[in-house]
């Protein structure tokens, strides 16, 4: 996870003194977490590549100390375990053994949790930390990664057909996707996407293409204006048309309507990913714009409407020792925790055994939840409880992350 966000190139580390341990991420460690983090690195590759080209031009770093981006914030002068990736992404390292969550300091601004869609705000006038951001979600280990409001992050399509970071597919063709992750903000921002052949150093001779992108959220927060300018320059193998898609991170908003160069986009029907828009997560919407000439200017106007607020809780059951066939669950008085029925309880992940965790999203705000940890068999008689902790009550906030709820079994 650390290497996928911070290392160039990505390097897998393991003890290998006797030369009998594997170093392939497919054969060492927690392989599902390795795959998820490599998918993330591949998805963000166009952003890293643009930052690398900018580094060649200006000397700016790709991964930067916090103080470089926020020089007047005295709280981060000696901070070493949080770093900026370019101007728009902030990540926190996790290096302690069995660490399942960590706090993250917020510089001034609005920040969005990339993995969950939750928004956090900091005025910069006081110390503002988000406590207990989970490292595990659905038994996948990831570093806390926040997106700065105003971010314009180029992305690439990544799936089981992806062969390399240049977008080569298993059918031998190159991906035609041009993706953007946008966190709209009232302050206009811009980003220049740099692309070249990905193989040679001909970019030093001018064989490079640049695409300028700007975003702005209007003052009442009801419309996003995104402009993708015509691409300038050329390189060997450059495509004349691309398939454009836009991801928007929206605080308690949903897309009501959208137009591209004056032509309306529809709401996506199931399985449709062309000239339409739809939700793909909490506070997370995607717009599929279709194929267009790279030399054409594209004006996307997105009209927004209010959406229901949600919250989340990081459940943690400690000292959950089990035998073969046994697991730890959380049962509570809401539907997501079984509604009091132990046979429908939420199964936790042994993220740092004997600590079991689950990050539960999509919860109603301003509600009290009674819950407890139980141990039972994963199969067979699901009503039989082998061990139960005491009961606790947690109340969800009006908005945002509810934090950690912990019980010692």
mmCIF file of C-alpha atoms in Angstrom:
data_model
loop_
_atom_site.group_PDB
_atom_site.id
_atom_site.type_symbol
_atom_site.label_atom_id
_atom_site.label_comp_id
_atom_site.label_asym_id
_atom_site.label_seq_id
_atom_site.Cartn_x
_atom_site.Cartn_y
_atom_site.Cartn_z
ATOM 1 C CA UNK A 1 0.000 0.000 0.000
ATOM 2 C CA UNK A 2 2.811 2.422 0.867
ATOM 3 C CA UNK A 3 4.759 1.499 -2.264
ATOM 4 C CA UNK A 4 1.707 1.866 -4.514
ATOM 5 C CA UNK A 5 1.234 5.481 -3.481
ATOM 6 C CA UNK A 6 4.753 6.702 -2.729
ATOM 7 C CA UNK A 7 7.430 4.628 -4.536
ATOM 8 C CA UNK A 8 8.927 5.132 -8.014
ATOM 9 C CA UNK A 9 9.143 2.463 -9.247
ATOM 10 C CA UNK A 10 6.866 0.316 -7.097
ATOM 11 C CA UNK A 11 8.981 -2.087 -5.056
ATOM 12 C CA UNK A 12 7.846 -5.078 -3.026
ATOM 13 C CA UNK A 13 9.857 -5.633 0.166
ATOM 14 C CA UNK A 14 10.163 -8.900 2.088
ATOM 15 C CA UNK A 15 12.707 -10.769 4.147
ATOM 16 C CA UNK A 16 14.527 -12.995 1.673
ATOM 17 C CA UNK A 17 17.813 -13.815 3.410
ATOM 18 C CA UNK A 18 17.665 -17.483 2.420
ATOM 19 C CA UNK A 19 16.387 -16.716 -1.080
ATOM 20 C CA UNK A 20 13.327 -18.868 -0.481
ATOM 21 C CA UNK A 21 10.572 -16.270 -0.201
ATOM 22 C CA UNK A 22 8.607 -14.785 -3.047
ATOM 23 C CA UNK A 23 8.567 -11.082 -3.868
ATOM 24 C CA UNK A 24 5.746 -11.092 -6.421
ATOM 25 C CA UNK A 25 2.683 -9.227 -5.041
ATOM 26 C CA UNK A 26 0.588 -12.104 -6.394
ATOM 27 C CA UNK A 27 2.432 -14.576 -4.120
ATOM 28 C CA UNK A 28 3.320 -12.672 -0.954
ATOM 29 C CA UNK A 29 1.449 -10.885 1.788
ATOM 30 C CA UNK A 30 -2.264 -10.192 1.632
ATOM 31 C CA UNK A 31 -2.786 -10.724 -2.100
ATOM 32 C CA UNK A 32 -6.286 -9.196 -2.338
ATOM 33 C CA UNK A 33 -4.956 -6.014 -0.704
ATOM 34 C CA UNK A 34 -1.941 -6.055 -3.022
ATOM 35 C CA UNK A 35 -4.226 -6.270 -6.045
ATOM 36 C CA UNK A 36 -6.495 -3.464 -4.838
ATOM 37 C CA UNK A 37 -3.553 -1.144 -4.203
ATOM 38 C CA UNK A 38 -1.980 -1.912 -7.574
ATOM 39 C CA UNK A 39 -5.336 -1.204 -9.233
ATOM 40 C CA UNK A 40 -5.328 2.172 -7.476
ATOM 41 C CA UNK A 41 -1.780 2.943 -8.653
ATOM 42 C CA UNK A 42 -2.720 2.043 -12.234
ATOM 43 C CA UNK A 43 -5.904 4.135 -12.074
ATOM 44 C CA UNK A 44 -3.945 7.162 -10.876
ATOM 45 C CA UNK A 45 -1.098 6.632 -13.348
ATOM 46 C CA UNK A 46 -2.072 9.506 -15.712
ATOM 47 C CA UNK A 47 -1.940 11.843 -12.713
ATOM 48 C CA UNK A 48 1.491 10.542 -11.669
ATOM 49 C CA UNK A 49 2.713 10.753 -15.272
ATOM 50 C CA UNK A 50 1.587 14.358 -15.612
ATOM 51 C CA UNK A 51 3.277 15.190 -12.299
ATOM 52 C CA UNK A 52 6.463 13.478 -13.518
ATOM 53 C CA UNK A 53 6.504 15.513 -16.724
ATOM 54 C CA UNK A 54 5.926 18.676 -14.700
ATOM 55 C CA UNK A 55 8.848 17.626 -12.477
ATOM 56 C CA UNK A 56 11.057 17.401 -15.575
ATOM 57 C CA UNK A 57 9.958 20.910 -16.576
ATOM 58 C CA UNK A 58 10.014 22.667 -13.200
ATOM 59 C CA UNK A 59 11.739 20.479 -10.617
ATOM 60 C CA UNK A 60 8.597 20.142 -8.470
ATOM 61 C CA UNK A 61 8.359 16.808 -6.672
ATOM 62 C CA UNK A 62 5.736 14.157 -7.343
ATOM 63 C CA UNK A 63 5.427 13.140 -3.686
ATOM 64 C CA UNK A 64 5.896 16.247 -1.588
ATOM 65 C CA UNK A 65 6.301 17.104 2.105
ATOM 66 C CA UNK A 66 3.214 18.755 3.536
ATOM 67 C CA UNK A 67 5.083 21.967 4.299
ATOM 68 C CA UNK A 68 5.780 22.494 0.597
ATOM 69 C CA UNK A 69 2.062 22.815 -0.162
ATOM 70 C CA UNK A 70 1.103 24.548 3.103
ATOM 71 C CA UNK A 71 4.134 26.646 4.097
ATOM 72 C CA UNK A 72 2.244 28.866 6.570
ATOM 73 C CA UNK A 73 0.766 25.960 8.580
ATOM 74 C CA UNK A 74 3.042 25.648 11.615
ATOM 75 C CA UNK A 75 1.512 22.326 12.661
ATOM 76 C CA UNK A 76 3.094 20.428 9.778
ATOM 77 C CA UNK A 77 6.678 21.735 9.894
ATOM 78 C CA UNK A 78 7.979 18.457 11.351
ATOM 79 C CA UNK A 79 5.329 16.128 9.953
ATOM 80 C CA UNK A 80 6.802 13.127 8.132
ATOM 81 C CA UNK A 81 4.056 10.492 8.069
ATOM 82 C CA UNK A 82 1.639 12.455 5.868
ATOM 83 C CA UNK A 83 2.546 13.467 2.345
ATOM 84 C CA UNK A 84 1.039 15.252 -0.634
ATOM 85 C CA UNK A 85 0.944 13.542 -4.022
ATOM 86 C CA UNK A 86 1.000 16.528 -6.329
ATOM 87 C CA UNK A 87 -1.278 19.403 -5.329
ATOM 88 C CA UNK A 88 -4.505 17.415 -4.931
ATOM 89 C CA UNK A 89 -3.989 14.125 -3.060
ATOM 90 C CA UNK A 90 -2.918 13.645 0.571
ATOM 91 C CA UNK A 91 -2.044 10.250 2.046
ATOM 92 C CA UNK A 92 -1.061 9.018 5.485
ATOM 93 C CA UNK A 93 1.523 6.290 6.004
ATOM 94 C CA UNK A 94 0.786 3.248 8.173
ATOM 95 C CA UNK A 95 3.914 1.536 9.413
ATOM 96 C CA UNK A 96 3.141 0.201 12.905
ATOM 97 C CA UNK A 97 2.565 -3.522 13.384
ATOM 98 C CA UNK A 98 -1.140 -4.483 13.592
ATOM 99 C CA UNK A 99 -2.223 -0.875 13.019
ATOM 100 C CA UNK A 100 -5.849 -0.910 11.870
ATOM 101 C CA UNK A 101 -6.535 2.833 11.792
ATOM 102 C CA UNK A 102 -4.773 6.185 12.139
ATOM 103 C CA UNK A 103 -5.502 9.865 12.688
ATOM 104 C CA UNK A 104 -4.974 12.336 9.876
ATOM 105 C CA UNK A 105 -4.238 16.042 10.248
ATOM 106 C CA UNK A 106 -6.225 18.355 7.968
ATOM 107 C CA UNK A 107 -4.667 21.532 6.571
ATOM 108 C CA UNK A 108 -7.011 24.371 5.655
ATOM 109 C CA UNK A 109 -9.635 23.417 3.096
ATOM 110 C CA UNK A 110 -12.232 20.795 2.294
ATOM 111 C CA UNK A 111 -11.038 17.213 1.943
ATOM 112 C CA UNK A 112 -12.785 14.081 0.677
ATOM 113 C CA UNK A 113 -12.009 10.517 1.693
ATOM 114 C CA UNK A 114 -11.201 8.833 -1.637
ATOM 115 C CA UNK A 115 -12.276 5.404 -0.376
ATOM 116 C CA UNK A 116 -15.577 6.389 1.290
ATOM 117 C CA UNK A 117 -16.755 9.712 -0.198
ATOM 118 C CA UNK A 118 -16.971 11.433 3.184
ATOM 119 C CA UNK A 119 -16.210 15.166 3.370
ATOM 120 C CA UNK A 120 -14.124 16.867 6.066
ATOM 121 C CA UNK A 121 -13.513 20.588 6.572
ATOM 122 C CA UNK A 122 -10.724 22.536 8.265
ATOM 123 C CA UNK A 123 -10.548 26.291 8.804
ATOM 124 C CA UNK A 124 -6.782 26.200 9.363
ATOM 125 C CA UNK A 125 -7.180 28.282 12.545
ATOM 126 C CA UNK A 126 -7.060 25.296 14.901
ATOM 127 C CA UNK A 127 -5.707 21.774 14.947
ATOM 128 C CA UNK A 128 -8.194 19.626 13.020
ATOM 129 C CA UNK A 129 -7.708 15.877 12.939
ATOM 130 C CA UNK A 130 -9.894 13.089 11.652
ATOM 131 C CA UNK A 131 -9.637 10.380 14.264
ATOM 132 C CA UNK A 132 -9.426 6.658 13.598
ATOM 133 C CA UNK A 133 -9.598 6.550 9.811
ATOM 134 C CA UNK A 134 -9.762 2.783 9.110
ATOM 135 C CA UNK A 135 -7.033 1.100 7.112
ATOM 136 C CA UNK A 136 -9.247 -1.908 6.378
ATOM 137 C CA UNK A 137 -12.479 -1.891 4.403
ATOM 138 C CA UNK A 138 -14.045 -5.195 3.365
ATOM 139 C CA UNK A 139 -10.804 -6.869 4.498
ATOM 140 C CA UNK A 140 -8.752 -4.767 2.047
ATOM 141 C CA UNK A 141 -5.817 -2.807 3.483
ATOM 142 C CA UNK A 142 -5.401 0.697 2.076
ATOM 143 C CA UNK A 143 -3.726 3.872 3.246
ATOM 144 C CA UNK A 144 -5.963 6.809 4.127
ATOM 145 C CA UNK A 145 -6.160 8.899 0.948
ATOM 146 C CA UNK A 146 -7.858 12.299 0.820
ATOM 147 C CA UNK A 147 -8.745 14.404 -2.211
ATOM 148 C CA UNK A 148 -8.506 18.180 -1.924
ATOM 149 C CA UNK A 149 -11.550 20.172 -2.979
ATOM 150 C CA UNK A 150 -10.874 21.654 -6.390
ATOM 151 C CA UNK A 151 -8.924 18.584 -7.466
ATOM 152 C CA UNK A 152 -8.600 17.624 -11.117
ATOM 153 C CA UNK A 153 -7.011 14.176 -11.273
ATOM 154 C CA UNK A 154 -6.598 12.378 -14.634
ATOM 155 C CA UNK A 155 -7.273 8.635 -14.392
ATOM 156 C CA UNK A 156 -7.205 5.510 -16.532
ATOM 157 C CA UNK A 157 -9.525 2.536 -16.906
ATOM 158 C CA UNK A 158 -8.315 -0.476 -14.927
ATOM 159 C CA UNK A 159 -9.863 -3.939 -15.004
ATOM 160 C CA UNK A 160 -8.884 -7.565 -15.545
ATOM 161 C CA UNK A 161 -8.132 -6.816 -19.213
ATOM 162 C CA UNK A 162 -5.494 -4.187 -18.365
ATOM 163 C CA UNK A 163 -1.948 -5.345 -19.099
ATOM 164 C CA UNK A 164 0.250 -2.338 -18.285
ATOM 165 C CA UNK A 165 0.248 1.269 -17.153
ATOM 166 C CA UNK A 166 0.229 2.489 -20.738
ATOM 167 C CA UNK A 167 -3.293 1.117 -21.114
ATOM 168 C CA UNK A 168 -2.458 -1.918 -23.239
ATOM 169 C CA UNK A 169 -5.317 -4.424 -23.224
ATOM 170 C CA UNK A 170 -5.213 -8.207 -23.478
ATOM 171 C CA UNK A 171 -6.622 -7.990 -26.995
ATOM 172 C CA UNK A 172 -3.474 -6.072 -27.988
ATOM 173 C CA UNK A 173 -5.241 -2.740 -28.391
ATOM 174 C CA UNK A 174 -4.551 0.401 -26.374
ATOM 175 C CA UNK A 175 -7.224 1.814 -24.104
ATOM 176 C CA UNK A 176 -9.017 4.833 -25.569
ATOM 177 C CA UNK A 177 -10.209 6.045 -22.169
ATOM 178 C CA UNK A 178 -9.607 9.605 -20.948
ATOM 179 C CA UNK A 179 -10.807 9.767 -17.355
ATOM 180 C CA UNK A 180 -10.975 12.576 -14.822
ATOM 181 C CA UNK A 181 -11.693 12.575 -11.087
ATOM 182 C CA UNK A 182 -13.084 15.985 -10.106
ATOM 183 C CA UNK A 183 -13.804 17.436 -6.658
ATOM 184 C CA UNK A 184 -15.769 20.585 -7.565
ATOM 185 C CA UNK A 185 -15.004 23.788 -5.675
ATOM 186 C CA UNK A 186 -16.231 27.395 -5.798
ATOM 187 C CA UNK A 187 -12.662 28.462 -6.498
ATOM 188 C CA UNK A 188 -11.787 27.727 -10.120
ATOM 189 C CA UNK A 189 -8.858 25.345 -10.574
ATOM 190 C CA UNK A 190 -7.001 23.890 -13.528
ATOM 191 C CA UNK A 191 -4.670 21.036 -14.354
ATOM 192 C CA UNK A 192 -2.612 20.202 -17.424
ATOM 193 C CA UNK A 193 -2.596 16.539 -18.494
ATOM 194 C CA UNK A 194 0.703 15.513 -20.134
ATOM 195 C CA UNK A 195 0.879 12.459 -22.423
ATOM 196 C CA UNK A 196 3.560 10.986 -24.686
ATOM 197 C CA UNK A 197 4.410 7.628 -26.248
ATOM 198 C CA UNK A 198 5.359 6.192 -22.843
ATOM 199 C CA UNK A 199 8.401 4.406 -24.293
ATOM 200 C CA UNK A 200 10.991 6.868 -25.561
ATOM 201 C CA UNK A 201 12.559 10.177 -24.522
ATOM 202 C CA UNK A 202 11.145 11.973 -27.559
ATOM 203 C CA UNK A 203 9.135 14.158 -25.174
ATOM 204 C CA UNK A 204 12.415 15.999 -24.659
ATOM 205 C CA UNK A 205 12.229 16.960 -28.335
ATOM 206 C CA UNK A 206 8.639 18.188 -28.067
ATOM 207 C CA UNK A 207 6.699 15.008 -28.897
ATOM 208 C CA UNK A 208 4.171 15.493 -26.102
ATOM 209 C CA UNK A 209 0.452 16.268 -25.942
ATOM 210 C CA UNK A 210 -1.098 18.573 -23.357
ATOM 211 C CA UNK A 211 -4.751 18.926 -22.381
ATOM 212 C CA UNK A 212 -5.840 21.724 -20.049
ATOM 213 C CA UNK A 213 -8.832 21.041 -17.804
ATOM 214 C CA UNK A 214 -10.662 23.594 -15.620
ATOM 215 C CA UNK A 215 -13.476 23.194 -13.104
ATOM 216 C CA UNK A 216 -15.692 25.550 -11.123
ATOM 217 C CA UNK A 217 -18.701 25.082 -8.848
ATOM 218 C CA UNK A 218 -21.035 28.080 -8.968
ATOM 219 C CA UNK A 219 -21.658 30.147 -5.840
ATOM 220 C CA UNK A 220 -24.926 28.458 -4.877
ATOM 221 C CA UNK A 221 -23.362 25.014 -5.286
ATOM 222 C CA UNK A 222 -25.952 23.877 -7.818
ATOM 223 C CA UNK A 223 -23.936 23.683 -11.052
ATOM 224 C CA UNK A 224 -20.499 22.360 -11.990
ATOM 225 C CA UNK A 225 -18.766 23.744 -15.074
ATOM 226 C CA UNK A 226 -16.020 21.550 -16.488
ATOM 227 C CA UNK A 227 -14.033 22.539 -19.569
ATOM 228 C CA UNK A 228 -11.686 20.152 -21.408
ATOM 229 C CA UNK A 229 -9.675 22.237 -23.845
ATOM 230 C CA UNK A 230 -8.481 20.941 -27.241
ATOM 231 C CA UNK A 231 -5.352 18.806 -26.959
ATOM 232 C CA UNK A 232 -2.183 20.497 -28.219
ATOM 233 C CA UNK A 233 0.844 18.684 -29.629
ATOM 234 C CA UNK A 234 1.348 15.142 -30.916
ATOM 235 C CA UNK A 235 3.378 12.014 -30.264
ATOM 236 C CA UNK A 236 3.883 8.672 -31.994
ATOM 237 C CA UNK A 237 0.775 6.497 -31.681
ATOM 238 C CA UNK A 238 -1.480 9.274 -30.399
ATOM 239 C CA UNK A 239 -5.225 8.686 -30.747
ATOM 240 C CA UNK A 240 -7.423 11.207 -32.560
ATOM 241 C CA UNK A 241 -10.512 10.220 -30.582
ATOM 242 C CA UNK A 242 -10.916 9.267 -26.923
ATOM 243 C CA UNK A 243 -13.684 7.840 -24.798
ATOM 244 C CA UNK A 244 -14.271 10.408 -22.025
ATOM 245 C CA UNK A 245 -15.626 9.739 -18.537
ATOM 246 C CA UNK A 246 -15.844 12.057 -15.523
ATOM 247 C CA UNK A 247 -16.115 11.106 -11.845
ATOM 248 C CA UNK A 248 -17.479 13.795 -9.511
ATOM 249 C CA UNK A 249 -17.123 13.865 -5.722
ATOM 250 C CA UNK A 250 -20.192 15.771 -4.460
ATOM 251 C CA UNK A 251 -21.033 16.645 -0.859
ATOM 252 C CA UNK A 252 -24.587 15.436 -0.187
ATOM 253 C CA UNK A 253 -25.512 16.150 -3.814
ATOM 254 C CA UNK A 254 -26.734 14.136 -6.777
ATOM 255 C CA UNK A 255 -26.780 14.901 -10.490
ATOM 256 C CA UNK A 256 -30.168 16.171 -11.619
ATOM 257 C CA UNK A 257 -29.251 16.842 -15.271
ATOM 258 C CA UNK A 258 -26.169 17.395 -17.439
ATOM 259 C CA UNK A 259 -25.266 18.656 -20.891
ATOM 260 C CA UNK A 260 -22.156 18.236 -23.021
ATOM 261 C CA UNK A 261 -21.688 21.068 -25.524
ATOM 262 C CA UNK A 262 -25.399 21.776 -25.152
ATOM 263 C CA UNK A 263 -26.551 18.188 -25.738
ATOM 264 C CA UNK A 264 -28.295 16.537 -22.759
ATOM 265 C CA UNK A 265 -27.057 13.369 -21.082
ATOM 266 C CA UNK A 266 -29.578 10.852 -19.740
ATOM 267 C CA UNK A 267 -29.597 8.942 -16.488
ATOM 268 C CA UNK A 268 -27.828 5.608 -17.046
ATOM 269 C CA UNK A 269 -29.968 2.530 -17.451
ATOM 270 C CA UNK A 270 -28.569 -0.690 -15.920
ATOM 271 C CA UNK A 271 -25.507 -1.813 -17.874
ATOM 272 C CA UNK A 272 -25.392 1.348 -20.032
ATOM 273 C CA UNK A 273 -22.147 3.370 -20.015
ATOM 274 C CA UNK A 274 -22.638 5.801 -22.898
ATOM 275 C CA UNK A 275 -23.857 9.416 -22.912
ATOM 276 C CA UNK A 276 -25.334 9.109 -19.446
ATOM 277 C CA UNK A 277 -24.706 9.664 -15.723
ATOM 278 C CA UNK A 278 -25.303 7.719 -12.514
ATOM 279 C CA UNK A 279 -24.113 7.105 -8.925
ATOM 280 C CA UNK A 280 -21.220 4.730 -8.252
ATOM 281 C CA UNK A 281 -20.868 5.288 -4.484
ATOM 282 C CA UNK A 282 -21.630 7.642 -1.631
ATOM 283 C CA UNK A 283 -21.136 11.257 -2.830
ATOM 284 C CA UNK A 284 -19.663 9.733 -6.002
ATOM 285 C CA UNK A 285 -21.158 10.112 -9.496
ATOM 286 C CA UNK A 286 -19.823 9.172 -12.940
ATOM 287 C CA UNK A 287 -20.685 10.750 -16.294
ATOM 288 C CA UNK A 288 -19.977 8.767 -19.465
ATOM 289 C CA UNK A 289 -19.456 11.270 -22.283
ATOM 290 C CA UNK A 290 -18.724 8.900 -25.179
ATOM 291 C CA UNK A 291 -16.105 9.190 -27.964
ATOM 292 C CA UNK A 292 -14.972 12.625 -29.100
ATOM 293 C CA UNK A 293 -12.159 14.183 -31.102
ATOM 294 C CA UNK A 294 -9.270 15.211 -28.875
ATOM 295 C CA UNK A 295 -8.972 18.503 -30.770
ATOM 296 C CA UNK A 296 -12.525 19.565 -29.873
ATOM 297 C CA UNK A 297 -13.363 21.746 -26.869
ATOM 298 C CA UNK A 298 -15.763 20.074 -24.457
ATOM 299 C CA UNK A 299 -18.026 22.031 -22.098
ATOM 300 C CA UNK A 300 -19.777 19.911 -19.482
ATOM 301 C CA UNK A 301 -22.484 21.546 -17.345
ATOM 302 C CA UNK A 302 -23.782 19.453 -14.450
ATOM 303 C CA UNK A 303 -26.848 20.556 -12.479
ATOM 304 C CA UNK A 304 -27.044 19.291 -8.912
ATOM 305 C CA UNK A 305 -29.774 18.581 -6.376
ATOM 306 C CA UNK A 306 -29.702 17.705 -2.688
ATOM 307 C CA UNK A 307 -29.133 14.090 -1.675
ATOM 308 C CA UNK A 308 -29.694 12.321 1.648
ATOM 309 C CA UNK A 309 -26.875 12.495 4.168
ATOM 310 C CA UNK A 310 -25.231 9.287 5.319
ATOM 311 C CA UNK A 311 -22.651 8.365 7.910
ATOM 312 C CA UNK A 312 -20.360 5.426 8.712
ATOM 313 C CA UNK A 313 -18.866 3.608 11.704
ATOM 314 C CA UNK A 314 -15.660 1.620 12.110
ATOM 315 C CA UNK A 315 -16.618 -1.385 14.282
ATOM 316 C CA UNK A 316 -13.790 -3.078 16.145
ATOM 317 C CA UNK A 317 -13.962 -6.202 18.343
ATOM 318 C CA UNK A 318 -10.698 -6.877 20.183
ATOM 319 C CA UNK A 319 -9.409 -10.102 21.780
ATOM 320 C CA UNK A 320 -11.675 -12.130 19.513
ATOM 321 C CA UNK A 321 -9.908 -15.472 19.784
ATOM 322 C CA UNK A 322 -11.515 -18.190 17.684
ATOM 323 C CA UNK A 323 -11.116 -21.801 16.652
ATOM 324 C CA UNK A 324 -11.602 -23.367 13.235
ATOM 325 C CA UNK A 325 -15.050 -22.569 11.838
ATOM 326 C CA UNK A 326 -15.678 -19.700 14.256
ATOM 327 C CA UNK A 327 -15.879 -15.982 13.484
ATOM 328 C CA UNK A 328 -16.647 -12.725 15.222
ATOM 329 C CA UNK A 329 -19.786 -10.749 14.400
ATOM 330 C CA UNK A 330 -21.489 -7.525 15.371
ATOM 331 C CA UNK A 331 -25.210 -7.673 16.123
ATOM 332 C CA UNK A 332 -27.294 -4.585 16.758
ATOM 333 C CA UNK A 333 -30.744 -3.048 16.626
ATOM 334 C CA UNK A 334 -30.496 -1.723 13.038
ATOM 335 C CA UNK A 335 -31.039 -3.691 9.830
ATOM 336 C CA UNK A 336 -27.366 -3.475 8.769
ATOM 337 C CA UNK A 337 -26.440 -5.299 12.012
ATOM 338 C CA UNK A 338 -29.172 -7.909 11.816
ATOM 339 C CA UNK A 339 -31.939 -5.995 13.585
ATOM 340 C CA UNK A 340 -31.247 -7.970 16.761
ATOM 341 C CA UNK A 341 -31.285 -11.335 14.965
ATOM 342 C CA UNK A 342 -27.907 -13.020 15.583
ATOM 343 C CA UNK A 343 -28.349 -15.210 12.499
ATOM 344 C CA UNK A 344 -28.216 -12.011 10.379
ATOM 345 C CA UNK A 345 -25.362 -10.354 12.288
ATOM 346 C CA UNK A 346 -22.550 -8.559 10.445
ATOM 347 C CA UNK A 347 -19.479 -10.768 10.039
ATOM 348 C CA UNK A 348 -16.206 -8.968 10.762
ATOM 349 C CA UNK A 349 -12.793 -9.414 9.142
ATOM 350 C CA UNK A 350 -9.761 -10.656 11.137
ATOM 351 C CA UNK A 351 -7.788 -7.624 9.967
ATOM 352 C CA UNK A 352 -5.201 -7.838 12.759
ATOM 353 C CA UNK A 353 -6.155 -11.048 14.560
ATOM 354 C CA UNK A 354 -7.333 -11.294 17.312
ATOM 355 C CA UNK A 355 -8.755 -7.866 16.384
ATOM 356 C CA UNK A 356 -11.751 -8.070 14.043
ATOM 357 C CA UNK A 357 -13.074 -5.052 12.154
ATOM 358 C CA UNK A 358 -15.696 -3.825 9.718
ATOM 359 C CA UNK A 359 -16.210 -0.398 8.194
ATOM 360 C CA UNK A 360 -19.964 0.020 7.788
ATOM 361 C CA UNK A 361 -21.199 2.746 5.448
ATOM 362 C CA UNK A 362 -24.610 3.988 4.339
ATOM 363 C CA UNK A 363 -25.919 4.520 7.874
ATOM 364 C CA UNK A 364 -28.666 6.923 8.859
ATOM 365 C CA UNK A 365 -27.547 10.117 10.584
ATOM 366 C CA UNK A 366 -28.693 11.160 14.089
ATOM 367 C CA UNK A 367 -29.622 7.708 15.353
ATOM 368 C CA UNK A 368 -28.680 5.679 18.408
ATOM 369 C CA UNK A 369 -27.394 2.161 17.760
ATOM 370 C CA UNK A 370 -27.186 -0.579 20.390
ATOM 371 C CA UNK A 371 -24.594 -3.189 19.448
ATOM 372 C CA UNK A 372 -22.290 -5.907 20.768
ATOM 373 C CA UNK A 373 -19.673 -8.397 19.597
ATOM 374 C CA UNK A 374 -20.518 -12.080 19.445
ATOM 375 C CA UNK A 375 -18.653 -15.256 18.543
ATOM 376 C CA UNK A 376 -20.427 -17.989 16.616
ATOM 377 C CA UNK A 377 -19.963 -20.609 13.940
ATOM 378 C CA UNK A 378 -19.886 -19.309 10.354
ATOM 379 C CA UNK A 379 -22.003 -22.278 9.189
ATOM 380 C CA UNK A 380 -24.527 -24.627 10.752
ATOM 381 C CA UNK A 381 -26.655 -23.289 13.601
ATOM 382 C CA UNK A 382 -26.353 -19.538 12.997
ATOM 383 C CA UNK A 383 -28.524 -18.736 16.026
ATOM 384 C CA UNK A 384 -26.119 -20.300 18.528
ATOM 385 C CA UNK A 385 -23.875 -17.730 20.222
ATOM 386 C CA UNK A 386 -20.651 -19.127 21.689
ATOM 387 C CA UNK A 387 -19.627 -15.935 23.437
ATOM 388 C CA UNK A 388 -21.040 -12.418 23.749
ATOM 389 C CA UNK A 389 -19.615 -9.123 24.909
ATOM 390 C CA UNK A 390 -21.503 -6.491 26.822
ATOM 391 C CA UNK A 391 -23.747 -4.113 24.913
ATOM 392 C CA UNK A 392 -22.783 -0.568 23.964
ATOM 393 C CA UNK A 393 -24.627 2.384 22.436
ATOM 394 C CA UNK A 394 -23.217 4.722 19.813
ATOM 395 C CA UNK A 395 -24.953 7.730 18.294
ATOM 396 C CA UNK A 396 -24.300 8.714 14.701
ATOM 397 C CA UNK A 397 -23.574 12.393 13.936
ATOM 398 C CA UNK A 398 -25.534 14.803 11.765
ATOM 399 C CA UNK A 399 -23.049 14.211 8.943
ATOM 400 C CA UNK A 400 -19.611 12.750 8.266
ATOM 401 C CA UNK A 401 -17.697 9.906 9.827
ATOM 402 C CA UNK A 402 -19.024 8.670 13.193
ATOM 403 C CA UNK A 403 -15.637 7.289 14.199
ATOM 404 C CA UNK A 404 -14.551 4.078 15.877
ATOM 405 C CA UNK A 405 -16.710 1.857 18.089
ATOM 406 C CA UNK A 406 -14.620 -0.641 20.079
ATOM 407 C CA UNK A 407 -15.460 -3.526 22.411
ATOM 408 C CA UNK A 408 -13.047 -5.800 24.297
ATOM 409 C CA UNK A 409 -14.377 -9.344 24.199
#
